Coordinates of C-alpha atoms in Angstrom, one line a residue:
S173 CA 115.4 88.9 85.6
F174 CA 117.4 87.1 82.8
I175 CA 115.5 85.0 80.3
D176 CA 117.4 82.2 78.6
L177 CA 115.9 82.7 75.2
K178 CA 117.9 80.1 73.4
G179 CA 117.1 77.5 76.1
F180 CA 113.4 78.4 75.9
I181 CA 113.4 78.1 72.1
V182 CA 115.1 74.7 72.3
E183 CA 112.6 73.4 74.9
E184 CA 109.6 74.7 72.9
F185 CA 111.0 72.9 69.8
K186 CA 111.3 69.7 71.7
K187 CA 107.7 69.9 72.9
N188 CA 106.4 70.5 69.4
A189 CA 109.0 68.8 67.2
E190 CA 106.5 66.7 65.3
Q191 CA 105.0 69.9 63.7
Y192 CA 108.4 70.8 62.3
V193 CA 109.1 67.5 60.7
I194 CA 108.3 67.4 57.0
D195 CA 107.6 64.2 55.1
Y196 CA 110.4 64.0 52.5
S197 CA 108.1 62.5 49.9
A198 CA 105.9 65.7 50.1
L199 CA 108.8 67.8 48.8
K200 CA 109.0 68.4 45.0
F201 CA 112.5 69.4 44.0
K202 CA 112.5 71.7 40.9
K203 CA 115.8 73.5 40.4
K204 CA 119.1 73.8 42.2
V205 CA 119.7 77.4 43.0
G206 CA 122.8 77.2 45.2
F207 CA 125.4 75.0 46.9
G208 CA 128.1 75.0 49.4
H209 CA 130.5 72.7 51.2
S210 CA 127.9 71.1 53.3
S211 CA 124.6 71.6 51.5
E212 CA 122.6 72.3 48.4
V213 CA 119.6 74.6 48.0
F214 CA 116.8 73.9 45.7
K215 CA 113.7 75.8 44.5
G216 CA 110.8 73.5 45.2
E217 CA 107.3 72.9 46.2
W218 CA 105.6 71.7 49.4
R219 CA 101.9 71.5 49.9
G220 CA 101.3 73.7 46.8
R221 CA 103.6 76.4 48.0
E222 CA 106.9 77.5 46.5
V223 CA 109.7 76.9 49.0
A224 CA 113.4 76.8 49.3
I225 CA 114.7 73.4 50.3
K226 CA 118.1 73.0 51.9
K227 CA 119.5 69.5 51.5
I228 CA 122.5 68.5 53.7
K229 CA 125.1 66.5 51.7
D230 CA 125.4 62.9 52.7
D231 CA 129.1 63.1 53.4
M232 CA 128.4 65.8 56.1
T233 CA 125.9 63.6 58.0
S234 CA 128.3 60.7 58.0
M235 CA 131.1 62.9 59.4
N236 CA 129.0 63.6 62.4
T237 CA 128.4 59.9 63.2
E238 CA 132.0 58.6 62.8
K239 CA 134.0 57.9 65.9

């Protein structure tokens, strides 16, 4: 039997989406470590842990909402 893994993952994410949402104010941006056309990557901190933070550029989010 075929299992739709992508569909399963999407449905599981929808059920538990609140656990994947991070309060932006809890992020501490430290140093930009990379960038591209649509985003920037920073070294940062979240809940006392060192993390990588990918920030989508504002112009990319507005492109998706224009009609």
